[in-house]
Amino acid sequence: MAKLTLYHATPSRSAVTRWMLEEIDEPYDIHLLSLTNGDNRKPDYLTVNPMGKVPALRHGDVVIAESAAICTYLADEFPKANLNIPVGNPQRGVYLKWLFFGPSCIEPAMMDRAFPRKEEARRAALGYGDFDTVMDVVAKAVAKGPYLMGEQFTAADVVIGSGLRFGMMFKLLPERPEFVSYVEHLTKRPASQRADAKDKELGA
Ligand SMILES: N[C@@H](CCC(=O)N[C@@H](CS)C(=O)NCC(=O)O)C(=O)O
């Protein structure tokens, strides 16, 4: 089987993909980069991800960047883990919506709030609309539980759950009761706990 290597830094958004790798329960290697030392901007790594960002994942000859894309890829590539909604299942549309909602709505809404613009942008011009609507839509989706897709835990929970978890941890997102209980439930998963423990060890 083709080897999996995660280009990783801790703490960083790469934690999302480490959790996903633990969920699929396949062997993988870690290529650790120090963001503090600027390893992510060195020529060697720019050939892996010209954006100079972590994470990136190498699987055999293919290299994938962008945490949500990596989670989507792994879920489809390793269907035995039952973390995807396959092509042909009508629910895949909703599943993909949530996978894209993380990087295209939650993340920019959160970062625009953390680093406000000098001039207010028109709501219609922003892909996410406005912060409060994004929060309301996510709160409603996670309130039903236990997972975004109902009874099935999927890669979408890894992406959205991580976004909410780290957003609240860094005080960039409100600690809404729906977010808190959803994240608490997700972080009890053995794969999430393994990923945290391994990253803690790396960071020590
Ligand atoms: N959209 C990217 C964002 C990745 C990202 O911003 N990673 C940060 C770490 S949290 C990084 O590599 N920062 C180093 C830098 O930009 O110099 C993803 O979700 O994978």
Coordinates of N, CA and C and ligand atoms in Angstrom, one line a residue:
M1 N 0.8 -1.2 0.0 CA 0.0 0.0 0.0 C 0.9 1.3 0.0
A2 N 0.5 2.3 -0.7 CA 1.2 3.5 -0.8 C 1.4 4.2 0.6
K3 N 2.6 4.7 0.8 CA 2.9 5.3 2.1 C 2.2 6.6 2.3
L4 N 1.7 6.9 3.5 CA 1.1 8.2 3.9 C 2.1 8.9 4.8
T5 N 2.4 10.2 4.3 CA 3.3 11.0 5.2 C 2.6 12.4 5.4
L6 N 2.4 12.7 6.6 CA 1.8 14.0 7.0 C 2.9 15.0 7.3
Y7 N 2.9 16.1 6.5 CA 3.8 17.3 6.8 C 3.1 18.1 7.8
H8 N 3.7 18.1 9.0 CA 2.9 18.5 10.2 C 3.7 19.5 11.0
A9 N 3.0 20.3 11.8 CA 3.6 21.2 12.8 C 2.6 21.2 14.0
T10 N 3.1 21.3 15.1 CA 2.3 21.4 16.3 C 2.7 22.5 17.2
P11 N 1.8 23.3 17.7 CA 0.3 23.3 17.4 C 0.1 24.0 16.1
S12 N -0.9 23.5 15.3 CA -1.3 24.2 14.0 C -2.5 23.5 13.5
R13 N -3.0 24.0 12.4 CA -4.2 23.5 11.8 C -4.0 22.0 11.3
S14 N -2.7 21.7 11.3 CA -2.4 20.3 10.9 C -3.0 19.3 11.8
A15 N -3.3 19.7 13.1 CA -4.0 18.8 14.0 C -5.2 18.2 13.5
V16 N -5.9 18.9 12.6 CA -7.2 18.4 12.0 C -6.9 17.1 11.2
T17 N -5.8 17.2 10.5 CA -5.5 16.0 9.6 C -4.9 14.9 10.4
R18 N -4.2 15.2 11.5 CA -3.7 14.1 12.3 C -4.8 13.4 12.9
W19 N -5.8 14.1 13.4 CA -7.0 13.4 13.9 C -7.6 12.5 12.9
M20 N -7.8 13.1 11.7 CA -8.4 12.3 10.6 C -7.6 11.0 10.3
L21 N -6.2 11.1 10.3 CA -5.4 10.0 10.1 C -5.6 8.9 11.2
E22 N -5.7 9.4 12.4 CA -6.0 8.5 13.5 C -7.4 7.8 13.3
E23 N -8.3 8.5 12.8 CA -9.7 8.0 12.6 C -9.6 6.9 11.5
I24 N -8.8 7.1 10.5 CA -8.9 6.0 9.4 C -8.0 4.8 9.9
D25 N -7.2 5.0 10.9 CA -6.4 3.9 11.5 C -5.5 3.2 10.5
E26 N -4.8 4.0 9.7 CA -3.8 3.4 8.8 C -2.5 3.9 9.2
P27 N -1.4 3.2 9.0 CA -0.1 3.7 9.4 C 0.3 4.9 8.6
Y28 N 0.9 5.8 9.3 CA 1.4 7.0 8.6 C 2.7 7.5 9.3
D29 N 3.5 8.3 8.5 CA 4.7 8.9 9.0 C 4.4 10.4 9.2
I30 N 5.2 10.9 10.1 CA 5.1 12.4 10.3 C 6.4 13.0 9.8
H31 N 6.3 14.0 9.0 CA 7.4 14.9 8.7 C 7.2 16.2 9.4
L32 N 8.0 16.4 10.5 CA 7.7 17.5 11.4 C 8.4 18.7 10.9
L33 N 7.7 19.8 10.9 CA 8.3 21.1 10.5 C 8.2 22.1 11.7
S34 N 9.1 23.0 11.8 CA 9.0 24.0 12.8 C 8.6 25.3 12.1
L35 N 7.4 25.8 12.5 CA 7.0 27.1 11.9 C 7.8 28.2 12.4
T36 N 8.2 28.0 13.7 CA 9.1 29.1 14.3 C 10.4 29.2 13.6
N37 N 11.0 28.1 13.2 CA 12.2 28.2 12.4 C 12.0 28.5 11.0
G38 N 10.8 28.6 10.5 CA 10.5 28.9 9.1 C 10.7 27.7 8.2
D39 N 10.7 26.5 8.7 CA 10.9 25.3 7.8 C 9.8 25.3 6.7
N40 N 8.7 25.8 7.0 CA 7.6 25.8 6.0 C 7.9 26.8 4.8
R41 N 8.9 27.6 4.9 CA 9.2 28.6 3.8 C 10.5 28.2 3.1
K42 N 11.1 27.0 3.5 CA 12.3 26.6 2.9 C 12.0 25.9 1.6
P43 N 13.0 26.1 0.7 CA 12.8 25.6 -0.7 C 12.3 24.1 -0.8
D44 N 12.9 23.2 0.1 CA 12.4 21.8 0.1 C 10.9 21.7 0.3
Y45 N 10.4 22.4 1.3 CA 9.0 22.3 1.6 C 8.1 23.0 0.6
L46 N 8.7 24.1 0.0 CA 7.8 24.8 -1.0 C 7.6 23.9 -2.2
T47 N 8.4 22.9 -2.4 CA 8.2 22.0 -3.5 C 7.0 21.1 -3.2
V48 N 6.8 20.9 -1.9 CA 5.6 20.1 -1.4 C 4.4 20.9 -1.4
N49 N 4.4 22.1 -0.8 CA 3.3 23.0 -0.8 C 3.7 24.4 -1.0
P50 N 3.6 24.8 -2.3 CA 4.1 26.2 -2.6 C 3.5 27.3 -1.8
M51 N 2.4 27.0 -1.1 CA 1.8 28.0 -0.2 C 2.6 28.2 1.1
G52 N 3.5 27.3 1.3 CA 4.3 27.4 2.6 C 3.5 27.2 3.8
K53 N 2.5 26.4 3.7 CA 1.6 26.1 4.8 C 1.5 24.7 5.2
V54 N 1.2 24.4 6.5 CA 0.9 23.0 6.9 C -0.6 23.0 7.1
P55 N -1.2 21.8 7.0 CA -0.6 20.5 6.6 C -0.5 20.3 5.1
A56 N 0.3 19.3 4.8 CA 0.2 18.7 3.5 C 0.3 17.2 3.7
L57 N -0.2 16.4 2.8 CA -0.2 15.0 2.9 C 0.4 14.4 1.6
R58 N 1.4 13.5 1.8 CA 1.8 12.7 0.6 C 1.3 11.3 0.7
H59 N 0.7 10.9 -0.3 CA 0.2 9.5 -0.4 C 0.7 8.9 -1.7
G60 N 1.7 8.1 -1.5 CA 2.4 7.6 -2.8 C 3.0 8.8 -3.5
D61 N 2.5 8.9 -4.8 CA 3.0 10.0 -5.6 C 2.2 11.3 -5.6
V62 N 1.1 11.2 -4.8 CA 0.2 12.4 -4.8 C 0.4 13.2 -3.6
V63 N 0.4 14.6 -3.7 CA 0.5 15.4 -2.6 C -0.7 16.3 -2.5
I64 N -1.3 16.4 -1.3 CA -2.6 17.1 -1.2 C -2.3 18.2 -0.1
A65 N -2.8 19.4 -0.3 CA -2.7 20.4 0.7 C -4.2 20.8 1.0
E66 N -4.3 21.6 2.0 CA -5.6 22.1 2.5 C -6.3 21.0 3.4
S67 N -6.4 21.4 4.6 CA -6.9 20.4 5.6 C -8.2 19.7 5.2
A68 N -9.2 20.5 4.8 CA -10.5 19.9 4.4 C -10.4 19.0 3.2
A69 N -9.5 19.4 2.3 CA -9.3 18.5 1.1 C -8.6 17.2 1.5
I70 N -7.7 17.3 2.4 CA -7.0 16.1 2.9 C -8.0 15.2 3.6
C71 N -8.9 15.7 4.4 CA -9.9 14.9 5.2 C -10.8 14.3 4.2
T72 N -11.3 15.0 3.2 CA -12.2 14.5 2.2 C -11.5 13.3 1.4
Y73 N -10.3 13.6 1.0 CA -9.5 12.6 0.3 C -9.4 11.3 1.1
L74 N -9.0 11.4 2.3 CA -8.7 10.2 3.2 C -10.0 9.4 3.4
A75 N -11.1 10.2 3.6 CA -12.4 9.5 3.8 C -12.8 8.7 2.6
D76 N -12.5 9.2 1.4 CA -12.9 8.5 0.2 C -11.9 7.4 -0.2
E77 N -10.7 7.6 0.1 CA -9.6 6.7 -0.2 C -9.6 5.5 0.7
F78 N -10.1 5.7 1.9 CA -10.1 4.5 2.9 C -11.6 4.3 3.4
P79 N -12.4 3.9 2.5 CA -13.9 3.8 2.8 C -14.2 2.8 4.0
K80 N -13.2 1.9 4.2 CA -13.4 0.9 5.3 C -13.7 1.6 6.6
A81 N -13.1 2.8 6.8 CA -13.3 3.5 8.1 C -14.7 4.1 8.2
N82 N -15.5 4.1 7.1 CA -16.9 4.6 7.1 C -17.0 6.1 7.5
L83 N -16.1 6.9 7.0 CA -16.1 8.3 7.4 C -16.5 9.2 6.2
N84 N -16.9 8.5 5.1 CA -17.4 9.3 3.9 C -18.8 9.0 3.7
I85 N -19.4 9.8 2.8 CA -20.8 9.5 2.3 C -20.5 9.3 0.8
P86 N -20.6 8.1 0.3 CA -20.0 7.8 -1.1 C -20.9 8.5 -2.2
V87 N -20.2 8.6 -3.4 CA -20.9 9.1 -4.6 C -22.1 8.1 -4.8
G88 N -23.2 8.7 -5.1 CA -24.4 7.8 -5.4 C -25.4 7.9 -4.2
N89 N -24.9 8.3 -3.0 CA -25.8 8.5 -1.9 C -26.2 9.9 -1.9
P90 N -27.5 10.2 -1.9 CA -28.0 11.6 -2.0 C -27.5 12.4 -0.9
Q91 N -27.2 11.8 0.3 CA -26.8 12.6 1.4 C -25.4 13.2 1.2
R92 N -24.7 12.7 0.1 CA -23.3 13.2 -0.1 C -23.3 14.7 -0.3
G93 N -24.4 15.2 -0.9 CA -24.5 16.7 -1.1 C -24.4 17.4 0.2
V94 N -25.1 17.0 1.2 CA -25.1 17.7 2.5 C -23.7 17.5 3.1
Y95 N -23.2 16.3 3.0 CA -21.9 16.0 3.6 C -20.8 17.0 3.0
L96 N -20.8 17.1 1.6 CA -19.9 18.0 1.0 C -20.1 19.4 1.4
K97 N -21.3 19.8 1.5 CA -21.6 21.2 2.0 C -20.9 21.5 3.3
W98 N -20.9 20.6 4.2 CA -20.3 20.8 5.5 C -18.7 20.8 5.4
L99 N -18.2 19.9 4.5 CA -16.8 19.9 4.3 C -16.3 21.2 3.8
F100 N -17.1 21.9 2.9 CA -16.7 23.1 2.3 C -17.0 24.3 3.2
F101 N -18.0 24.1 4.1 CA -18.5 25.2 4.9 C -17.4 25.6 5.9
G102 N -16.6 24.6 6.4 CA -15.5 24.9 7.3 C -14.6 26.0 6.7
P103 N -13.8 25.6 5.6 CA -12.9 26.6 5.1 C -13.5 27.8 4.4
S104 N -14.7 27.7 3.9 CA -15.2 28.8 3.1 C -16.1 29.7 3.9
C105 N -16.7 29.3 5.0 CA -17.5 30.2 5.8 C -17.0 30.3 7.3
I106 N -16.8 29.2 8.0 CA -16.5 29.4 9.4 C -15.1 30.1 9.5
E107 N -14.1 29.6 8.8 CA -12.8 30.1 8.9 C -12.7 31.6 8.6
P108 N -13.2 32.0 7.4 CA -13.1 33.4 7.0 C -13.9 34.3 8.0
A109 N -15.1 33.8 8.4 CA -15.9 34.6 9.3 C -15.1 34.9 10.6
M110 N -14.5 33.8 11.1 CA -13.8 33.9 12.3 C -12.5 34.8 12.2
M111 N -11.8 34.7 11.1 CA -10.6 35.5 11.0 C -10.9 36.9 10.7
D112 N -12.0 37.2 9.9 CA -12.4 38.6 9.7 C -12.8 39.3 11.0
R113 N -13.4 38.5 11.9 CA -13.7 39.1 13.2 C -12.5 39.3 14.0
A114 N -11.5 38.4 13.9 CA -10.3 38.6 14.7 C -9.4 39.7 14.1
F115 N -9.5 39.9 12.8 CA -8.7 41.0 12.2 C -9.6 41.8 11.3
P116 N -10.3 42.7 12.0 CA -11.4 43.4 11.3 C -10.9 44.2 10.1
R117 N -11.7 44.4 9.1 CA -11.4 45.2 7.9 C -11.5 46.7 8.3
K118 N -10.8 47.5 7.6 CA -10.9 49.0 7.9 C -12.3 49.5 7.5
E119 N -12.8 48.9 6.4 CA -14.1 49.3 5.9 C -15.0 48.1 5.9
E120 N -16.2 48.2 6.4 CA -17.1 47.1 6.4 C -17.4 46.6 5.0
A121 N -17.3 45.3 4.8 CA -17.6 44.8 3.4 C -19.1 44.6 3.3
R122 N -19.6 44.7 2.1 CA -21.0 44.4 1.9 C -21.3 42.9 2.1
R123 N -22.4 42.6 2.8 CA -22.7 41.2 3.2 C -22.7 40.4 1.9
A124 N -23.3 40.9 0.9 CA -23.5 40.1 -0.4 C -22.2 39.8 -1.0
A125 N -21.2 40.6 -0.7 CA -19.9 40.4 -1.4 C -19.0 39.3 -0.6
L126 N -19.4 39.0 0.6 CA -18.6 38.1 1.4 C -19.2 36.7 1.2
G127 N -18.4 35.7 0.9 CA -18.9 34.3 0.6 C -19.6 33.8 1.8
Y128 N -19.2 34.2 3.0 CA -19.9 33.7 4.2 C -21.1 34.6 4.7
G129 N -21.3 35.7 4.0 CA -22.4 36.5 4.5 C -22.0 37.4 5.7
D130 N -22.4 36.9 6.8 CA -22.0 37.6 8.1 C -21.8 36.6 9.2
F131 N -21.0 37.0 10.2 CA -20.6 36.1 11.2 C -21.7 35.4 12.0
D132 N -22.7 36.3 12.4 CA -23.8 35.7 13.2 C -24.6 34.7 12.5
T133 N -24.8 34.9 11.2 CA -25.6 33.9 10.4 C -24.8 32.6 10.4
V134 N -23.5 32.7 10.1 CA -22.6 31.5 10.1 C -22.8 30.7 11.4
M135 N -22.7 31.5 12.5 CA -22.7 30.8 13.8 C -24.1 30.1 14.1
D136 N -25.2 30.8 13.6 CA -26.5 30.3 13.8 C -26.7 29.0 13.0
V137 N -26.2 29.0 11.8 CA -26.4 27.9 10.9 C -25.7 26.7 11.5
V138 N -24.5 26.9 11.9 CA -23.7 25.8 12.5 C -24.3 25.3 13.8
A139 N -24.7 26.2 14.6 CA -25.3 25.8 15.9 C -26.5 25.0 15.7
K140 N -27.3 25.3 14.7 CA -28.6 24.5 14.4 C -28.2 23.2 13.9
A141 N -27.1 23.1 13.1 CA -26.7 21.8 12.5 C -26.2 20.9 13.5
V142 N -25.4 21.4 14.5 CA -24.8 20.5 15.5 C -25.7 20.2 16.7
A143 N -26.8 21.0 16.8 CA -27.6 20.8 18.0 C -28.4 19.5 17.9
K144 N -28.7 19.1 16.6 CA -29.5 17.8 16.5 C -28.7 16.6 17.0
G145 N -27.5 16.5 16.6 CA -26.6 15.5 17.1 C -26.9 14.1 16.7
P146 N -26.2 13.1 17.0 CA -24.9 13.3 17.6 C -23.8 13.9 16.7
Y147 N -24.1 13.8 15.3 CA -23.1 14.2 14.3 C -23.8 15.1 13.3
L148 N -23.0 15.7 12.5 CA -23.6 16.6 11.4 C -24.5 15.8 10.5
M149 N -24.1 14.5 10.2 CA -24.9 13.7 9.3 C -25.8 12.8 10.0
G150 N -26.1 13.1 11.3 CA -27.0 12.2 12.1 C -26.2 11.2 12.9
E151 N -26.5 10.0 12.6 CA -25.9 8.9 13.4 C -24.5 8.6 13.0
Q152 N -24.2 9.0 11.7 CA -22.9 8.6 11.2 C -21.8 9.7 11.4
F153 N -20.7 9.4 12.1 CA -19.6 10.3 12.2 C -18.9 10.3 10.9
T154 N -18.6 11.5 10.4 CA -17.9 11.6 9.1 C -16.7 12.6 9.1
A155 N -16.0 12.6 8.0 CA -14.9 13.6 7.8 C -15.4 15.0 8.1
A156 N -16.7 15.3 7.8 CA -17.2 16.6 8.0 C -17.2 17.0 9.5
D157 N -17.4 16.0 10.4 CA -17.3 16.3 11.8 C -15.8 16.6 12.2
V158 N -14.9 16.0 11.5 CA -13.5 16.3 11.8 C -13.2 17.7 11.4
V159 N -13.7 18.2 10.3 CA -13.4 19.5 9.8 C -14.1 20.6 10.6
I160 N -15.4 20.4 10.7 CA -16.2 21.4 11.5 C -15.9 21.3 13.0
G161 N -15.8 20.1 13.5 CA -15.5 20.0 14.9 C -14.2 20.6 15.3
S162 N -13.2 20.4 14.5 CA -11.9 21.0 14.8 C -12.0 22.5 14.7
G163 N -12.7 23.0 13.7 CA -12.8 24.5 13.6 C -13.5 25.1 14.8
L164 N -14.5 24.4 15.3 CA -15.2 24.9 16.5 C -14.3 24.8 17.7
R165 N -13.7 23.7 17.8 CA -12.8 23.4 19.0 C -11.7 24.4 19.1
F166 N -11.0 24.6 18.0 CA -9.8 25.5 18.1 C -10.3 27.0 18.1
G167 N -11.4 27.3 17.4 CA -12.0 28.6 17.4 C -12.4 29.0 18.9
M168 N -13.0 28.1 19.6 CA -13.4 28.4 21.0 C -12.1 28.5 21.9
M169 N -11.2 27.5 21.6 CA -10.0 27.5 22.5 C -9.2 28.8 22.4
F170 N -9.2 29.4 21.2 CA -8.4 30.7 21.0 C -9.4 31.9 21.2
K171 N -10.6 31.7 21.7 CA -11.5 32.7 22.0 C -11.9 33.5 20.7
L172 N -11.9 32.8 19.6 CA -12.3 33.5 18.3 C -13.7 33.2 18.0
L173 N -14.3 32.2 18.6 CA -15.7 31.8 18.4 C -16.4 31.8 19.7
P174 N -17.7 32.1 19.7 CA -18.4 32.1 21.0 C -18.6 30.7 21.5
E175 N -18.6 30.6 22.9 CA -18.8 29.3 23.5 C -20.3 29.0 23.6
R176 N -20.9 28.8 22.4 CA -22.4 28.5 22.5 C -22.6 27.1 23.0
P177 N -23.6 26.9 23.8 CA -23.8 25.6 24.4 C -23.8 24.4 23.4
E178 N -24.4 24.7 22.2 CA -24.4 23.7 21.1 C -23.0 23.3 20.7
F179 N -22.1 24.3 20.6 CA -20.8 24.1 20.1 C -20.0 23.3 21.2
V180 N -20.2 23.7 22.5 CA -19.5 23.1 23.6 C -19.8 21.6 23.7
S181 N -21.1 21.3 23.6 CA -21.5 19.9 23.8 C -21.1 19.0 22.6
Y182 N -21.2 19.6 21.4 CA -20.7 18.9 20.2 C -19.2 18.6 20.3
V183 N -18.4 19.6 20.6 CA -17.0 19.4 20.7 C -16.6 18.4 21.8
E184 N -17.3 18.6 23.0 CA -17.0 17.6 24.1 C -17.2 16.2 23.6
H185 N -18.3 16.0 22.9 CA -18.6 14.6 22.4 C -17.5 14.1 21.5
L186 N -17.1 15.0 20.6 CA -16.1 14.6 19.6 C -14.7 14.3 20.2
T187 N -14.4 15.1 21.2 CA -13.0 14.9 21.8 C -12.9 13.7 22.7
K188 N -14.1 13.1 22.9 CA -14.0 11.8 23.7 C -13.7 10.6 22.7
R189 N -13.7 10.9 21.4 CA -13.4 9.8 20.5 C -11.9 9.3 20.7
P190 N -11.7 8.0 20.8 CA -10.3 7.6 21.0 C -9.3 8.1 20.0
A191 N -9.7 8.3 18.7 CA -8.8 8.8 17.7 C -8.4 10.2 18.0
S192 N -9.3 11.0 18.4 CA -9.0 12.4 18.8 C -8.1 12.4 20.0
Q193 N -8.3 11.6 20.9 CA -7.4 11.6 22.1 C -6.0 11.1 21.7
R194 N -6.0 10.1 20.8 CA -4.6 9.6 20.4 C -3.9 10.7 19.7
A195 N -4.6 11.4 18.8 CA -4.0 12.5 18.1 C -3.4 13.6 19.0
D196 N -4.3 13.9 20.0 CA -3.8 15.0 21.0 C -2.6 14.5 21.8
A197 N -2.6 13.2 22.2 CA -1.5 12.7 23.0 C -0.2 12.7 22.2
K198 N -0.4 12.3 20.9 CA 0.8 12.2 20.1 C 1.4 13.6 19.8
D199 N 0.5 14.5 19.6 CA 1.0 15.9 19.4 C 1.6 16.5 20.7
K200 N 1.0 16.1 21.8 CA 1.6 16.6 23.1 C 3.0 16.1 23.2
E201 N 3.2 14.9 22.9 CA 4.5 14.2 23.0 C 5.5 14.9 22.1
L202 N 5.0 15.2 20.9 CA 5.9 15.9 19.9 C 6.3 17.3 20.4
G203 N 5.3 18.0 21.0 CA 5.5 19.4 21.4 C 6.4 19.4 22.7
A204 N 6.5 18.3 23.4 CA 7.2 18.4 24.7 C 8.7 18.5 24.5
Ligands
LIG1 N1 -6.2 26.7 4.4 C1 -5.1 26.0 5.0 C2 -4.5 26.9 6.1 C3 -3.3 26.3 6.6 C4 -2.6 27.3 7.6 O1 -2.8 28.5 7.6 N2 -1.6 26.8 8.3 C5 -0.8 27.6 9.2 C6 -0.6 26.9 10.5 S1 -2.1 26.9 11.5 C7 0.6 27.8 8.6 O2 1.1 26.9 7.9 N3 1.2 28.9 8.9 C8 2.6 29.2 8.6 C9 2.7 30.3 7.6 O3 1.8 30.7 7.0 O4 3.8 30.8 7.6 C10 -5.6 24.7 5.6 O5 -6.7 24.6 6.1 O6 -4.8 23.7 5.4

